[in-house]
Amino acid sequence: MPADTTPTPQDSMPRVSDDWVGQFPRVEVPPESLAFFKENAPWAYTMATSPDLYSFLIPYTLPKVDTENTLLRDVLRPAGSIEHHICLYKPAAALAAKRTPYGEVLAIYALGSQANGYQDTAHGGIVSVLFDELLGMCIGCDKDVIAMTLEIKIAFKRRLTTPKVVLARGRIVKEEGRKLWLTGELVDGDSGQVHAVVESLWIVARDGSARLGYTKTDKGLSKL
């Protein structure tokens, strides 16, 4: 059976601002996520409401128009694997080590029990997906290109129990020609303990720059 690519009504488009972070429009953090974080993870609520961090649109939260982003949008999120997910951008000028042209992306994930491998333990494959999504966001925030994962190396440091709200941080560390190197870590937002770290190499596509494929309208975003 062919995939259902019927667009969701325009009114379900996220409310966006006129400001963009690279390829992504800035958006308000969903109130239901703010309420969840305030009750269950105060550190995440503090981050989500910080004026120094820019909340931006996560592409898979857009209405379905084709088969892109189906794993996250249609499988993991509805199943309760990812109950809440927001992305924040810290500009390079705000970083402690200011000798870099790249900013940092902070992704806050509320993982449910449907993300498990072993009992009450997040599956390593889920962690890999979260890292890959995070690093793609890093490129989208700092580079106007399409890029794909060439290599990804993950070291698992500590068991990640569920349900749990966790923080992922990622950034570009080097570029050379069409190659981009990135690093990141998945940490406990309260204690700072590291659950996993990632190193990854991406390759920029030859066919030019990238955009979301949406344009801003008075109702939000509209597919180009």
PDB file of C-alpha atoms in Angstrom, residues 18-164:
ATOM      1  CA  ASP A  18      10.544  36.095  11.470  1.00  0.00           C
ATOM      2  CA  ASP A  19      13.942  35.117  12.880  1.00  0.00           C
ATOM      3  CA  TRP A  20      15.816  32.053  11.687  1.00  0.00           C
ATOM      4  CA  VAL A  21      18.639  29.956  13.101  1.00  0.00           C
ATOM      5  CA  GLY A  22      20.430  28.892   9.943  1.00  0.00           C
ATOM      6  CA  GLN A  23      17.961  26.758   7.991  1.00  0.00           C
ATOM      7  CA  PHE A  24      15.366  26.657  10.784  1.00  0.00           C
ATOM      8  CA  PRO A  25      12.803  29.282  11.852  1.00  0.00           C
ATOM      9  CA  ARG A  26      12.700  30.133  15.528  1.00  0.00           C
ATOM     10  CA  VAL A  27       9.589  28.923  17.334  1.00  0.00           C
ATOM     11  CA  GLU A  28       8.066  29.100  20.780  1.00  0.00           C
ATOM     12  CA  VAL A  29       8.601  26.049  22.961  1.00  0.00           C
ATOM     13  CA  PRO A  30       5.262  24.165  23.010  1.00  0.00           C
ATOM     14  CA  PRO A  31       3.381  24.964  26.237  1.00  0.00           C
ATOM     15  CA  GLU A  32       2.734  21.273  26.892  1.00  0.00           C
ATOM     16  CA  SER A  33       6.490  20.629  26.822  1.00  0.00           C
ATOM     17  CA  LEU A  34       7.166  23.564  29.132  1.00  0.00           C
ATOM     18  CA  ALA A  35       4.582  22.260  31.601  1.00  0.00           C
ATOM     19  CA  PHE A  36       6.050  18.751  31.452  1.00  0.00           C
ATOM     20  CA  PHE A  37       9.608  19.972  31.992  1.00  0.00           C
ATOM     21  CA  LYS A  38       8.590  22.309  34.809  1.00  0.00           C
ATOM     22  CA  GLU A  39       7.035  19.413  36.709  1.00  0.00           C
ATOM     23  CA  ASN A  40       9.452  16.610  35.841  1.00  0.00           C
ATOM     24  CA  ALA A  41      12.809  18.186  34.956  1.00  0.00           C
ATOM     25  CA  PRO A  42      13.293  21.732  36.307  1.00  0.00           C
ATOM     26  CA  TRP A  43      16.744  21.973  34.688  1.00  0.00           C
ATOM     27  CA  ALA A  44      15.113  21.456  31.278  1.00  0.00           C
ATOM     28  CA  TYR A  45      12.494  24.114  32.026  1.00  0.00           C
ATOM     29  CA  THR A  46      15.266  26.564  32.948  1.00  0.00           C
ATOM     30  CA  MET A  47      17.023  25.896  29.636  1.00  0.00           C
ATOM     31  CA  ALA A  48      13.820  26.077  27.625  1.00  0.00           C
ATOM     32  CA  THR A  49      12.983  29.511  29.041  1.00  0.00           C
ATOM     33  CA  SER A  50      16.495  30.986  28.887  1.00  0.00           C
ATOM     34  CA  PRO A  51      16.694  34.193  26.814  1.00  0.00           C
ATOM     35  CA  ASP A  52      20.232  33.211  25.792  1.00  0.00           C
ATOM     36  CA  LEU A  53      19.106  30.057  23.961  1.00  0.00           C
ATOM     37  CA  TYR A  54      17.089  30.112  20.745  1.00  0.00           C
ATOM     38  CA  SER A  55      14.329  27.543  20.327  1.00  0.00           C
ATOM     39  CA  PHE A  56      14.012  26.482  16.689  1.00  0.00           C
ATOM     40  CA  LEU A  57      11.798  24.299  14.552  1.00  0.00           C
ATOM     41  CA  ILE A  58      12.386  20.540  14.455  1.00  0.00           C
ATOM     42  CA  PRO A  59      11.601  19.449  10.878  1.00  0.00           C
ATOM     43  CA  TYR A  60       9.843  16.181  11.735  1.00  0.00           C
ATOM     44  CA  THR A  61       7.218  18.126  13.723  1.00  0.00           C
ATOM     45  CA  LEU A  62       5.968  19.693  10.480  1.00  0.00           C
ATOM     46  CA  PRO A  63       2.797  18.241   8.927  1.00  0.00           C
ATOM     47  CA  LYS A  64       3.329  15.203   6.761  1.00  0.00           C
ATOM     48  CA  VAL A  65       3.634  16.003   3.053  1.00  0.00           C
ATOM     49  CA  ASP A  66       5.906  13.187   1.864  1.00  0.00           C
ATOM     50  CA  THR A  67       7.904  10.240   3.226  1.00  0.00           C
ATOM     51  CA  GLU A  68      10.680  12.324   4.802  1.00  0.00           C
ATOM     52  CA  ASN A  69      11.214  12.024   8.586  1.00  0.00           C
ATOM     53  CA  THR A  70       8.740   9.146   8.924  1.00  0.00           C
ATOM     54  CA  LEU A  71      10.830   7.243  11.494  1.00  0.00           C
ATOM     55  CA  LEU A  72      10.684  10.024  14.060  1.00  0.00           C
ATOM     56  CA  ARG A  73       7.338  11.567  13.148  1.00  0.00           C
ATOM     57  CA  ASP A  74       5.251   8.458  12.460  1.00  0.00           C
ATOM     58  CA  VAL A  75       6.949   5.703  14.466  1.00  0.00           C
ATOM     59  CA  LEU A  76       8.994   6.816  17.472  1.00  0.00           C
ATOM     60  CA  ARG A  77       7.041   9.842  18.642  1.00  0.00           C
ATOM     61  CA  PRO A  78       3.484   8.435  18.408  1.00  0.00           C
ATOM     62  CA  ALA A  79       4.606   5.220  20.121  1.00  0.00           C
ATOM     63  CA  GLY A  80       5.829   7.155  23.161  1.00  0.00           C
ATOM     64  CA  SER A  81       9.525   6.546  22.569  1.00  0.00           C
ATOM     65  CA  ILE A  82      10.033  10.325  22.419  1.00  0.00           C
ATOM     66  CA  GLU A  83       7.345  12.064  24.468  1.00  0.00           C
ATOM     67  CA  HIS A  84       8.805  15.569  24.227  1.00  0.00           C
ATOM     68  CA  HIS A  85      11.654  16.964  22.141  1.00  0.00           C
ATOM     69  CA  ILE A  86      12.861  20.550  21.826  1.00  0.00           C
ATOM     70  CA  CYS A  87      15.973  22.000  20.216  1.00  0.00           C
ATOM     71  CA  LEU A  88      17.840  25.095  21.402  1.00  0.00           C
ATOM     72  CA  TYR A  89      20.741  26.912  19.786  1.00  0.00           C
ATOM     73  CA  LYS A  90      23.583  28.637  21.608  1.00  0.00           C
ATOM     74  CA  PRO A  91      25.431  31.046  19.272  1.00  0.00           C
ATOM     75  CA  ALA A  92      29.204  30.821  18.983  1.00  0.00           C
ATOM     76  CA  ALA A  93      29.593  34.218  20.668  1.00  0.00           C
ATOM     77  CA  ALA A  94      27.891  32.869  23.800  1.00  0.00           C
ATOM     78  CA  LEU A  95      30.153  29.838  24.178  1.00  0.00           C
ATOM     79  CA  ALA A  96      32.893  29.781  26.790  1.00  0.00           C
ATOM     80  CA  ALA A  97      35.456  28.840  24.132  1.00  0.00           C
ATOM     81  CA  LYS A  98      34.825  31.652  21.663  1.00  0.00           C
ATOM     82  CA  ARG A  99      37.526  30.702  19.187  1.00  0.00           C
ATOM     83  CA  THR A 100      35.055  28.856  16.982  1.00  0.00           C
ATOM     84  CA  PRO A 101      32.698  29.985  14.220  1.00  0.00           C
ATOM     85  CA  TYR A 102      30.194  27.311  15.200  1.00  0.00           C
ATOM     86  CA  GLY A 103      27.471  27.407  17.803  1.00  0.00           C
ATOM     87  CA  GLU A 104      26.117  24.517  19.855  1.00  0.00           C
ATOM     88  CA  VAL A 105      22.793  22.713  19.620  1.00  0.00           C
ATOM     89  CA  LEU A 106      21.124  21.487  22.792  1.00  0.00           C
ATOM     90  CA  ALA A 107      18.362  18.919  22.354  1.00  0.00           C
ATOM     91  CA  ILE A 108      16.148  17.963  25.275  1.00  0.00           C
ATOM     92  CA  TYR A 109      14.469  14.578  24.934  1.00  0.00           C
ATOM     93  CA  ALA A 110      11.807  13.115  27.213  1.00  0.00           C
ATOM     94  CA  LEU A 111      12.170   9.393  26.581  1.00  0.00           C
ATOM     95  CA  GLY A 112       9.386   6.981  27.416  1.00  0.00           C
ATOM     96  CA  SER A 113       9.418   3.255  28.146  1.00  0.00           C
ATOM     97  CA  GLN A 114       8.724   2.481  24.475  1.00  0.00           C
ATOM     98  CA  ALA A 115      12.375   3.398  23.791  1.00  0.00           C
ATOM     99  CA  ASN A 116      13.604   0.378  25.757  1.00  0.00           C
ATOM    100  CA  GLY A 117      15.889  -2.479  24.873  1.00  0.00           C
ATOM    101  CA  TYR A 118      16.469  -4.109  28.244  1.00  0.00           C
ATOM    102  CA  GLN A 119      13.895  -3.436  30.952  1.00  0.00           C
ATOM    103  CA  ASP A 120      13.783   0.250  31.927  1.00  0.00           C
ATOM    104  CA  THR A 121      16.835   0.872  29.723  1.00  0.00           C
ATOM    105  CA  ALA A 122      16.934   2.867  26.498  1.00  0.00           C
ATOM    106  CA  HIS A 123      17.916   0.843  23.428  1.00  0.00           C
ATOM    107  CA  GLY A 124      21.332   1.684  21.996  1.00  0.00           C
ATOM    108  CA  GLY A 125      19.747   2.063  18.573  1.00  0.00           C
ATOM    109  CA  ILE A 126      17.480   4.802  19.912  1.00  0.00           C
ATOM    110  CA  VAL A 127      20.514   6.638  21.283  1.00  0.00           C
ATOM    111  CA  SER A 128      22.128   6.376  17.847  1.00  0.00           C
ATOM    112  CA  VAL A 129      19.038   7.872  16.195  1.00  0.00           C
ATOM    113  CA  LEU A 130      18.970  10.739  18.707  1.00  0.00           C
ATOM    114  CA  PHE A 131      22.623  11.509  18.049  1.00  0.00           C
ATOM    115  CA  ASP A 132      22.199  11.411  14.274  1.00  0.00           C
ATOM    116  CA  GLU A 133      19.216  13.773  14.480  1.00  0.00           C
ATOM    117  CA  LEU A 134      21.144  16.109  16.785  1.00  0.00           C
ATOM    118  CA  LEU A 135      24.183  16.338  14.528  1.00  0.00           C
ATOM    119  CA  GLY A 136      22.033  16.999  11.495  1.00  0.00           C
ATOM    120  CA  MET A 137      20.533  19.931  13.413  1.00  0.00           C
ATOM    121  CA  CYS A 138      24.031  21.233  14.152  1.00  0.00           C
ATOM    122  CA  ILE A 139      24.788  21.362  10.444  1.00  0.00           C
ATOM    123  CA  GLY A 140      21.437  22.959   9.649  1.00  0.00           C
ATOM    124  CA  CYS A 141      22.025  25.712  12.206  1.00  0.00           C
ATOM    125  CA  ASP A 142      25.531  26.659  11.085  1.00  0.00           C
ATOM    126  CA  LYS A 143      25.720  25.665   7.406  1.00  0.00           C
ATOM    127  CA  ASP A 144      23.370  26.275   4.478  1.00  0.00           C
ATOM    128  CA  VAL A 145      23.972  22.845   2.964  1.00  0.00           C
ATOM    129  CA  ILE A 146      22.552  19.354   2.696  1.00  0.00           C
ATOM    130  CA  ALA A 147      24.832  16.766   4.329  1.00  0.00           C
ATOM    131  CA  MET A 148      24.671  13.038   5.016  1.00  0.00           C
ATOM    132  CA  THR A 149      26.276  10.809   7.631  1.00  0.00           C
ATOM    133  CA  LEU A 150      29.406   9.005   6.439  1.00  0.00           C
ATOM    134  CA  GLU A 151      30.646   7.639   9.766  1.00  0.00           C
ATOM    135  CA  ILE A 152      29.315   7.657  13.301  1.00  0.00           C
ATOM    136  CA  LYS A 153      31.154   6.307  16.353  1.00  0.00           C
ATOM    137  CA  ILE A 154      29.321   6.083  19.660  1.00  0.00           C
ATOM    138  CA  ALA A 155      30.781   5.152  23.032  1.00  0.00           C
ATOM    139  CA  PHE A 156      28.202   4.128  25.630  1.00  0.00           C
ATOM    140  CA  LYS A 157      29.375   5.250  29.063  1.00  0.00           C
ATOM    141  CA  ARG A 158      26.464   4.742  31.416  1.00  0.00           C
ATOM    142  CA  ARG A 159      23.085   3.012  31.398  1.00  0.00           C
ATOM    143  CA  LEU A 160      20.249   5.321  30.318  1.00  0.00           C
ATOM    144  CA  THR A 161      17.157   4.465  32.331  1.00  0.00           C
ATOM    145  CA  THR A 162      13.639   5.280  31.179  1.00  0.00           C
ATOM    146  CA  PRO A 163      11.397   7.139  31.454  1.00  0.00           C
ATOM    147  CA  LYS A 164      13.853  10.017  31.649  1.00  0.00           C
TER     148      LYS A 164
END
